[in-house]
mmCIF file of C-alpha atoms and ligand atoms in Angstrom:
data_model
loop_
_atom_site.group_PDB
_atom_site.id
_atom_site.type_symbol
_atom_site.label_atom_id
_atom_site.label_comp_id
_atom_site.label_asym_id
_atom_site.label_seq_id
_atom_site.Cartn_x
_atom_site.Cartn_y
_atom_site.Cartn_z
ATOM 1 C CA MET T 1 152.189 -99.785 44.467
ATOM 2 C CA HIS T 2 150.557 -102.970 43.126
ATOM 3 C CA PHE T 3 148.804 -103.028 39.795
ATOM 4 C CA GLN T 4 146.250 -105.132 38.334
ATOM 5 C CA TRP T 5 145.797 -105.956 34.646
ATOM 6 C CA TYR T 6 142.412 -105.765 33.041
ATOM 7 C CA PRO T 7 141.918 -106.246 29.160
ATOM 8 C CA GLY T 8 140.395 -102.776 29.358
ATOM 9 C CA HIS T 9 143.481 -101.132 30.617
ATOM 10 C CA MET T 10 145.531 -102.957 28.165
ATOM 11 C CA THR T 11 143.482 -101.724 25.156
ATOM 12 C CA LYS T 12 143.623 -98.132 26.503
ATOM 13 C CA ALA T 13 147.058 -98.072 27.299
ATOM 14 C CA LYS T 14 147.896 -99.588 23.690
ATOM 15 C CA ARG T 15 145.790 -97.028 22.188
ATOM 16 C CA MET T 16 147.398 -94.260 24.033
ATOM 17 C CA MET T 17 150.938 -95.437 23.177
ATOM 18 C CA GLN T 18 150.046 -95.903 19.536
ATOM 19 C CA GLU T 19 149.021 -92.157 19.538
ATOM 20 C CA ASN T 20 151.946 -90.739 21.566
ATOM 21 C CA ILE T 21 154.515 -92.610 19.679
ATOM 22 C CA LYS T 22 153.677 -90.712 16.751
ATOM 23 C CA LEU T 23 154.833 -87.360 18.241
ATOM 24 C CA ILE T 24 158.149 -88.576 19.495
ATOM 25 C CA ASP T 25 161.875 -89.142 18.166
ATOM 26 C CA LEU T 26 163.214 -91.356 21.066
ATOM 27 C CA VAL T 27 161.497 -94.085 23.066
ATOM 28 C CA ILE T 28 162.985 -94.480 26.465
ATOM 29 C CA GLU T 29 162.140 -98.004 27.691
ATOM 30 C CA LEU T 30 162.565 -98.818 31.416
ATOM 31 C CA VAL T 31 163.179 -102.515 32.281
ATOM 32 C CA ASP T 32 163.853 -103.897 35.643
ATOM 33 C CA ALA T 33 167.561 -104.679 35.622
ATOM 34 C CA ARG T 34 166.785 -107.961 37.728
ATOM 35 C CA ILE T 35 164.663 -109.413 35.005
ATOM 36 C CA PRO T 36 165.417 -107.113 31.830
ATOM 37 C CA MET T 37 163.656 -109.614 29.334
ATOM 38 C CA SER T 38 160.599 -110.653 31.480
ATOM 39 C CA SER T 39 160.011 -106.818 32.280
ATOM 40 C CA ARG T 40 159.707 -106.041 28.607
ATOM 41 C CA ASN T 41 156.826 -106.262 26.349
ATOM 42 C CA PRO T 42 157.995 -107.405 22.885
ATOM 43 C CA ASP T 43 155.469 -105.171 21.248
ATOM 44 C CA ILE T 44 157.508 -102.272 21.818
ATOM 45 C CA ASP T 45 159.774 -103.097 19.048
ATOM 46 C CA GLU T 46 156.846 -102.968 16.699
ATOM 47 C CA LEU T 47 155.294 -99.876 18.126
ATOM 48 C CA GLY T 48 158.690 -98.158 18.337
ATOM 49 C CA LYS T 49 160.357 -99.073 15.018
ATOM 50 C CA GLN T 50 161.997 -96.278 13.025
ATOM 51 C CA LYS T 51 162.416 -94.363 16.567
ATOM 52 C CA ALA T 52 165.592 -94.075 18.321
ATOM 53 C CA ARG T 53 165.627 -96.440 21.005
ATOM 54 C CA LEU T 54 167.332 -96.181 24.684
ATOM 55 C CA ILE T 55 166.875 -98.923 27.168
ATOM 56 C CA LEU T 56 167.370 -98.184 30.786
ATOM 57 C CA LEU T 57 168.268 -100.845 33.098
ATOM 58 C CA ASN T 58 166.351 -99.393 36.193
ATOM 59 C CA LYS T 59 166.751 -100.680 39.852
ATOM 60 C CA SER T 60 170.257 -101.560 38.823
ATOM 61 C CA ASP T 61 171.167 -100.903 42.658
ATOM 62 C CA LEU T 62 168.908 -104.272 43.237
ATOM 63 C CA ALA T 63 170.555 -106.356 40.714
ATOM 64 C CA GLU T 64 174.130 -107.934 40.465
ATOM 65 C CA ASP T 65 176.609 -105.690 39.057
ATOM 66 C CA ARG T 66 178.547 -108.054 36.670
ATOM 67 C CA GLN T 67 174.930 -109.214 35.240
ATOM 68 C CA ASN T 68 174.082 -105.340 34.700
ATOM 69 C CA GLU T 69 177.221 -105.173 32.640
ATOM 70 C CA LEU T 70 176.364 -108.295 30.493
ATOM 71 C CA TRP T 71 172.852 -106.960 29.920
ATOM 72 C CA ALA T 72 173.995 -103.675 28.819
ATOM 73 C CA GLU T 73 176.278 -105.385 26.463
ATOM 74 C CA TYR T 74 173.454 -107.537 25.358
ATOM 75 C CA PHE T 75 171.256 -104.751 24.444
ATOM 76 C CA LYS T 76 173.890 -102.767 22.891
ATOM 77 C CA GLY T 77 174.600 -105.457 20.654
ATOM 78 C CA LYS T 78 171.176 -105.362 19.302
ATOM 79 C CA GLY T 79 171.314 -101.796 18.612
ATOM 80 C CA TYR T 80 169.834 -100.083 21.629
ATOM 81 C CA SER T 81 171.612 -97.221 23.396
ATOM 82 C CA VAL T 82 171.822 -98.484 27.144
ATOM 83 C CA VAL T 83 172.086 -96.842 30.476
ATOM 84 C CA LYS T 84 172.176 -98.489 33.938
ATOM 85 C CA VAL T 85 170.230 -96.237 36.217
ATOM 86 C CA ASN T 86 168.908 -96.103 40.016
ATOM 87 C CA SER T 87 166.051 -93.720 39.623
ATOM 88 C CA LYS T 88 165.594 -93.663 43.388
ATOM 89 C CA LYS T 89 169.059 -92.345 44.361
ATOM 90 C CA GLY T 90 169.803 -90.483 40.950
ATOM 91 C CA GLY T 91 172.331 -92.933 39.970
ATOM 92 C CA GLY T 92 173.225 -92.883 35.981
ATOM 93 C CA ILE T 93 170.763 -89.806 35.552
ATOM 94 C CA LYS T 94 173.420 -87.458 34.640
ATOM 95 C CA SER T 95 174.666 -89.369 31.866
ATOM 96 C CA ILE T 96 171.266 -89.586 30.216
ATOM 97 C CA GLN T 97 171.304 -86.163 28.448
ATOM 98 C CA GLY T 98 174.393 -87.113 26.566
ATOM 99 C CA VAL T 99 173.145 -90.432 25.712
ATOM 100 C CA ILE T 100 169.807 -89.019 24.478
ATOM 101 C CA GLN T 101 171.799 -86.891 21.852
ATOM 102 C CA GLU T 102 173.856 -89.503 20.699
ATOM 103 C CA ALA T 103 170.944 -92.032 20.223
ATOM 104 C CA CYS T 104 169.275 -89.278 18.235
ATOM 105 C CA ARG T 105 172.563 -88.240 16.170
ATOM 106 C CA GLU T 106 170.756 -89.568 12.968
ATOM 107 C CA LYS T 107 167.724 -87.440 13.332
ATOM 108 C CA ILE T 108 169.624 -84.385 14.394
ATOM 109 C CA GLU T 109 171.783 -84.872 11.244
ATOM 110 C CA ARG T 110 168.665 -85.202 8.958
ATOM 111 C CA ASP T 111 167.079 -82.127 10.485
ATOM 112 C CA ARG T 112 170.406 -80.208 10.149
ATOM 113 C CA LYS T 113 170.368 -81.171 6.188
ATOM 114 C CA ARG T 114 166.929 -79.964 5.983
ATOM 115 C CA GLY T 115 167.902 -76.549 7.509
ATOM 116 C CA ILE T 116 166.033 -77.332 10.676
ATOM 117 C CA LEU T 117 168.265 -76.032 13.598
ATOM 118 C CA ASN T 118 167.925 -76.544 17.284
ATOM 119 C CA ARG T 119 164.642 -78.549 17.230
ATOM 120 C CA PRO T 120 164.521 -80.419 20.546
ATOM 121 C CA VAL T 121 164.419 -84.285 20.581
ATOM 122 C CA ARG T 122 161.015 -85.521 21.901
ATOM 123 C CA ALA T 123 161.028 -88.407 23.890
ATOM 124 C CA MET T 124 158.777 -90.580 25.786
ATOM 125 C CA VAL T 125 159.141 -92.931 28.615
ATOM 126 C CA VAL T 126 157.868 -96.376 28.475
ATOM 127 C CA GLY T 127 157.606 -99.450 30.548
ATOM 128 C CA ILE T 128 155.512 -102.087 32.551
ATOM 129 C CA PRO T 129 153.612 -100.909 35.702
ATOM 130 C CA ASN T 130 156.163 -100.577 38.719
ATOM 131 C CA VAL T 131 159.284 -100.433 36.724
ATOM 132 C CA GLY T 132 159.804 -96.918 37.943
ATOM 133 C CA LYS T 133 158.578 -94.580 35.263
ATOM 134 C CA SER T 134 157.408 -91.866 37.566
ATOM 135 C CA THR T 135 160.422 -91.935 39.728
ATOM 136 C CA PHE T 136 162.768 -91.849 36.608
ATOM 137 C CA ILE T 137 160.964 -88.885 35.277
ATOM 138 C CA ASN T 138 160.999 -86.936 38.334
ATOM 139 C CA ALA T 139 164.774 -87.793 38.953
ATOM 140 C CA LEU T 140 165.297 -86.504 35.114
ATOM 141 C CA ALA T 141 163.233 -83.430 35.231
ATOM 142 C CA GLY T 142 163.554 -82.374 38.732
ATOM 143 C CA LYS T 143 161.530 -79.602 40.010
ATOM 144 C CA ALA T 144 162.997 -76.933 38.048
ATOM 145 C CA CYS T 145 161.856 -77.845 34.579
ATOM 146 C CA ALA T 146 158.599 -76.047 33.783
ATOM 147 C CA LYS T 147 156.070 -77.692 31.527
ATOM 148 C CA THR T 148 155.910 -76.210 28.076
ATOM 149 C CA GLY T 149 152.276 -76.809 27.485
ATOM 150 C CA ASN T 150 150.232 -77.125 24.386
ATOM 151 C CA LYS T 151 151.910 -76.142 21.116
ATOM 152 C CA PRO T 152 150.864 -76.145 17.787
ATOM 153 C CA GLY T 153 151.135 -79.296 15.624
ATOM 154 C CA VAL T 154 151.224 -81.237 19.061
ATOM 155 C CA THR T 155 147.825 -83.100 20.175
ATOM 156 C CA LYS T 156 145.767 -81.042 22.388
ATOM 157 C CA GLY T 157 146.140 -81.614 25.953
ATOM 158 C CA LYS T 158 149.773 -83.186 25.681
ATOM 159 C CA GLN T 159 152.357 -81.789 28.077
ATOM 160 C CA TRP T 160 155.902 -81.797 27.449
ATOM 161 C CA ILE T 161 158.494 -81.129 30.057
ATOM 162 C CA ARG T 162 161.504 -79.178 28.728
ATOM 163 C CA LEU T 163 164.675 -80.815 29.895
ATOM 164 C CA ASN T 164 167.047 -78.319 28.147
ATOM 165 C CA LYS T 165 166.899 -76.692 24.875
ATOM 166 C CA ASN T 166 167.827 -80.177 23.413
ATOM 167 C CA VAL T 167 165.226 -82.524 24.917
ATOM 168 C CA GLU T 168 161.532 -82.321 25.492
ATOM 169 C CA LEU T 169 159.842 -85.246 27.472
ATOM 170 C CA LEU T 170 156.248 -86.074 27.310
ATOM 171 C CA ASP T 171 155.049 -85.848 30.814
ATOM 172 C CA THR T 172 152.814 -89.100 30.888
ATOM 173 C CA PRO T 173 154.636 -92.359 30.563
ATOM 174 C CA GLY T 174 153.507 -95.211 28.208
ATOM 175 C CA ILE T 175 152.291 -98.194 30.156
ATOM 176 C CA LEU T 176 153.093 -101.456 28.611
ATOM 177 C CA TRP T 177 151.970 -104.776 30.207
ATOM 178 C CA PRO T 178 154.100 -107.550 30.566
ATOM 179 C CA LYS T 179 153.698 -110.845 28.581
ATOM 180 C CA PHE T 180 151.704 -113.252 30.789
ATOM 181 C CA GLU T 181 151.152 -116.063 28.662
ATOM 182 C CA ASP T 182 154.694 -117.419 29.773
ATOM 183 C CA GLN T 183 154.437 -118.624 33.242
ATOM 184 C CA SER T 184 157.972 -118.176 34.093
ATOM 185 C CA VAL T 185 157.610 -114.379 33.258
ATOM 186 C CA GLY T 186 154.521 -114.354 35.707
ATOM 187 C CA LEU T 187 156.665 -115.991 38.425
ATOM 188 C CA LYS T 188 159.521 -113.446 37.990
ATOM 189 C CA LEU T 189 157.209 -110.624 38.254
ATOM 190 C CA ALA T 190 155.467 -112.056 41.262
ATOM 191 C CA MET T 191 159.331 -112.516 42.827
ATOM 192 C CA ILE T 192 160.154 -108.847 42.403
ATOM 193 C CA GLY T 193 156.821 -107.693 43.509
ATOM 194 C CA SER T 194 155.256 -106.252 40.297
ATOM 195 C CA ILE T 195 152.097 -108.244 40.376
ATOM 196 C CA LYS T 196 149.631 -108.513 43.331
ATOM 197 C CA ASP T 197 150.600 -110.936 46.017
ATOM 198 C CA GLU T 198 147.184 -112.410 46.391
ATOM 199 C CA ILE T 199 147.382 -114.016 42.967
ATOM 200 C CA LEU T 200 150.117 -116.355 44.337
ATOM 201 C CA ASN T 201 150.522 -118.081 47.782
ATOM 202 C CA THR T 202 153.368 -116.491 49.679
ATOM 203 C CA GLU T 203 154.706 -119.668 50.534
ATOM 204 C CA GLU T 204 155.062 -120.997 47.002
ATOM 205 C CA LEU T 205 156.638 -117.681 46.277
ATOM 206 C CA ALA T 206 159.110 -117.920 48.898
ATOM 207 C CA GLY T 207 159.714 -121.689 47.965
ATOM 208 C CA GLU T 208 160.644 -120.366 44.329
ATOM 209 C CA ILE T 209 162.884 -117.732 45.599
ATOM 210 C CA ILE T 210 164.593 -120.281 47.954
ATOM 211 C CA ARG T 211 164.924 -122.531 44.972
ATOM 212 C CA PHE T 212 166.527 -119.711 42.766
ATOM 213 C CA MET T 213 168.917 -118.459 45.546
ATOM 214 C CA THR T 214 170.138 -122.266 46.429
ATOM 215 C CA GLU T 215 170.786 -122.722 42.825
ATOM 216 C CA HIS T 216 172.429 -119.430 41.728
ATOM 217 C CA TYR T 217 173.588 -117.672 44.788
ATOM 218 C CA GLN T 218 174.401 -120.522 46.858
ATOM 219 C CA GLY T 219 175.415 -119.701 50.693
ATOM 220 C CA THR T 220 173.458 -116.392 50.806
ATOM 221 C CA LEU T 221 170.223 -117.864 52.456
ATOM 222 C CA SER T 222 172.551 -119.891 54.941
ATOM 223 C CA GLU T 223 174.509 -116.838 55.909
ATOM 224 C CA LYS T 224 171.506 -114.319 56.137
ATOM 225 C CA TYR T 225 169.168 -116.774 58.060
ATOM 226 C CA ASP T 226 171.916 -118.610 60.036
ATOM 227 C CA MET T 227 170.835 -121.958 58.753
ATOM 228 C CA GLU T 228 171.970 -124.775 56.490
ATOM 229 C CA GLU T 229 170.659 -124.878 52.961
ATOM 230 C CA THR T 230 169.086 -127.856 51.494
ATOM 231 C CA SER T 231 167.901 -128.563 48.222
ATOM 232 C CA ASP T 232 164.419 -129.237 49.737
ATOM 233 C CA VAL T 233 162.873 -125.716 49.499
ATOM 234 C CA TYR T 234 160.236 -126.364 52.089
ATOM 235 C CA ALA T 235 162.778 -127.893 54.455
ATOM 236 C CA CYS T 236 164.779 -124.675 53.972
ATOM 237 C CA LEU T 237 161.857 -122.563 55.015
ATOM 238 C CA SER T 238 161.328 -124.387 58.037
ATOM 239 C CA ARG T 239 164.926 -123.889 58.852
ATOM 240 C CA ILE T 240 164.528 -120.301 58.456
ATOM 241 C CA ALA T 241 161.446 -120.054 60.515
ATOM 242 C CA GLU T 242 163.345 -122.007 63.179
ATOM 243 C CA SER T 243 166.346 -119.982 62.992
ATOM 244 C CA LYS T 244 164.411 -116.659 63.002
ATOM 245 C CA HIS T 245 162.083 -117.823 65.732
ATOM 246 C CA CYS T 246 159.054 -117.626 63.501
ATOM 247 C CA LEU T 247 156.681 -119.563 65.874
ATOM 248 C CA LEU T 248 152.860 -120.064 66.315
ATOM 249 C CA ARG T 249 151.507 -120.552 69.746
ATOM 250 C CA GLY T 250 152.426 -124.206 71.002
ATOM 251 C CA SER T 251 155.883 -123.419 69.359
ATOM 252 C CA GLU T 252 154.700 -124.800 65.931
ATOM 253 C CA LEU T 253 156.978 -123.223 63.149
ATOM 254 C CA ASP T 254 155.078 -120.266 61.426
ATOM 255 C CA THR T 255 156.466 -120.943 58.005
ATOM 256 C CA ALA T 256 153.806 -118.272 56.477
ATOM 257 C CA LYS T 257 155.733 -115.815 58.452
ATOM 258 C CA ALA T 258 158.980 -117.056 57.610
ATOM 259 C CA ALA T 259 157.953 -116.909 53.813
ATOM 260 C CA MET T 260 156.835 -113.287 54.116
ATOM 261 C CA MET T 261 160.062 -112.378 55.680
ATOM 262 C CA VAL T 262 162.069 -114.202 52.681
ATOM 263 C CA VAL T 263 159.906 -112.393 49.943
ATOM 264 C CA ASP T 264 160.324 -109.162 51.661
ATOM 265 C CA ASP T 265 163.863 -109.420 52.283
ATOM 266 C CA PHE T 266 164.420 -110.489 48.561
ATOM 267 C CA ARG T 267 162.175 -107.615 47.101
ATOM 268 C CA ASN T 268 164.021 -105.025 49.126
ATOM 269 C CA GLY T 269 167.658 -106.027 48.465
ATOM 270 C CA ARG T 270 168.382 -107.441 51.944
ATOM 271 C CA LEU T 271 169.635 -110.785 50.281
ATOM 272 C CA GLY T 272 171.846 -108.728 48.214
ATOM 273 C CA LYS T 273 172.123 -107.672 44.676
ATOM 274 C CA ILE T 274 170.420 -110.523 42.738
ATOM 275 C CA THR T 275 169.680 -110.966 38.906
ATOM 276 C CA LEU T 276 166.892 -113.209 38.034
ATOM 277 C CA GLU T 277 167.671 -113.973 34.500
ATOM 278 C CA PHE T 278 170.885 -113.953 32.512
ATOM 279 C CA PRO T 279 171.665 -112.938 29.163
ATOM 280 C CA GLU T 280 173.594 -116.032 28.132
ATOM 281 C CA ASP T 281 170.016 -117.622 28.230
ATOM 282 C CA TYR T 282 168.658 -115.510 25.637
ATOM 283 C CA GLU T 283 171.484 -115.491 23.015
HETATM 284 P P1 G4P P 301 155.806 -96.718 37.541
HETATM 285 O O1 G4P P 301 155.624 -95.038 37.630
HETATM 286 O O2 G4P P 301 156.488 -97.255 36.395
HETATM 287 O O3 G4P P 301 154.756 -97.449 37.934
HETATM 288 O O4 G4P P 301 156.782 -97.025 38.861
HETATM 289 P P2 G4P P 301 157.150 -96.022 40.287
HETATM 290 O O5 G4P P 301 158.135 -94.821 39.555
HETATM 291 O O6 G4P P 301 155.704 -95.595 40.818
HETATM 292 O O7 G4P P 301 157.933 -96.778 41.022
HETATM 293 C C1 G4P P 301 157.647 -98.283 41.499
HETATM 294 C C2 G4P P 301 158.338 -98.505 42.804
HETATM 295 O O8 G4P P 301 159.845 -98.742 42.505
HETATM 296 C C3 G4P P 301 158.628 -97.415 43.841
HETATM 297 O O9 G4P P 301 158.797 -98.017 44.993
HETATM 298 C C4 G4P P 301 159.732 -96.569 43.688
HETATM 299 O O10 G4P P 301 160.455 -96.153 44.811
HETATM 300 C C5 G4P P 301 160.728 -97.788 43.196
HETATM 301 N N1 G4P P 301 161.884 -97.563 42.375
HETATM 302 C C6 G4P P 301 162.017 -96.631 41.243
HETATM 303 N N2 G4P P 301 163.094 -96.834 40.650
HETATM 304 C C7 G4P P 301 163.829 -97.504 41.619
HETATM 305 C C8 G4P P 301 165.316 -97.808 41.533
HETATM 306 O O11 G4P P 301 166.206 -97.361 40.585
HETATM 307 N N3 G4P P 301 165.912 -98.402 42.539
HETATM 308 C C9 G4P P 301 165.058 -99.056 43.651
HETATM 309 N N4 G4P P 301 165.527 -99.607 44.739
HETATM 310 N N5 G4P P 301 163.573 -98.733 43.684
HETATM 311 C C10 G4P P 301 163.292 -98.028 42.629
HETATM 312 P P3 G4P P 301 157.331 -97.934 46.220
HETATM 313 O O12 G4P P 301 157.586 -99.178 46.857
HETATM 314 O O13 G4P P 301 156.079 -97.928 45.315
HETATM 315 O O14 G4P P 301 157.436 -96.620 47.014
HETATM 316 P P4 G4P P 301 158.615 -96.271 47.930
HETATM 317 O O15 G4P P 301 159.149 -97.344 48.722
HETATM 318 O O16 G4P P 301 159.728 -95.782 47.161
HETATM 319 O O17 G4P P 301 157.933 -95.009 48.780
#
């Protein structure tokens, strides 16, 4: 699942994206609903200009419902079509076809005026690694959809998945890379598990999760781990270790084990639906 970024990957991915984007009408951009800004790459706006745009708030099952709503409003206000999805369980997938038609209304209208009828909309899925692109494509295309293979006018080797008579999807998603220069972006990506654990010390990461939770979701940790929260994150971690009997030999507290548990619980939604960044901070 984990992915490491090398400059070579990035250059290749960007080149592929630039080639593929010429072929499509609609960019379907997946973001992680827990960090809709930090899981984007702003270059996509430049790459995808003059294309219809659809943003999917994926993994919406792991993010707070109210914040999902606010983020949807935020992106709609900026001119994107938006759908909240849970690609893993299929939530929101059914509405996508209708939204695609709506997002591409101008193109369809333009075609119609030129006498081109029933030309399917061509779409490409893009997003950072681990955001759920493959899961989404599988959920949307299902097993029934045959690949259409090469067609005249399409770069050789490109495979299109025909979703129905109105929509074709490029079978390989476009990989974007997150913006690493900003440290807070890297931290949030690490918190949700999108960058390799080894880059960060697990206890530091757990500390950041505890800091965020005690500030924004007060009471959640106390309830989950049956301990009293404090503003000192490392004291908190020790209390979690104590409460959950994370012990080394000689009954010393095993805070490394407790940290791993906190990180894992957080990433898998066992601390509840958590959103790490809020639209009000980006107005
Ligand atoms: P990518 O192509 O963009 O790199 O992402 P991919 O589809 O491989 O998905 C990355 C991980 O995110 C997978 O988990 C996948 O199951 C999970 N995922 C995708 N969409 C959703 C969603 O809407 N909600 C939730 N909760 N999870 C989602 P994994 O740990 O790699 O595999 P597994 O645990 O599913 O086996």
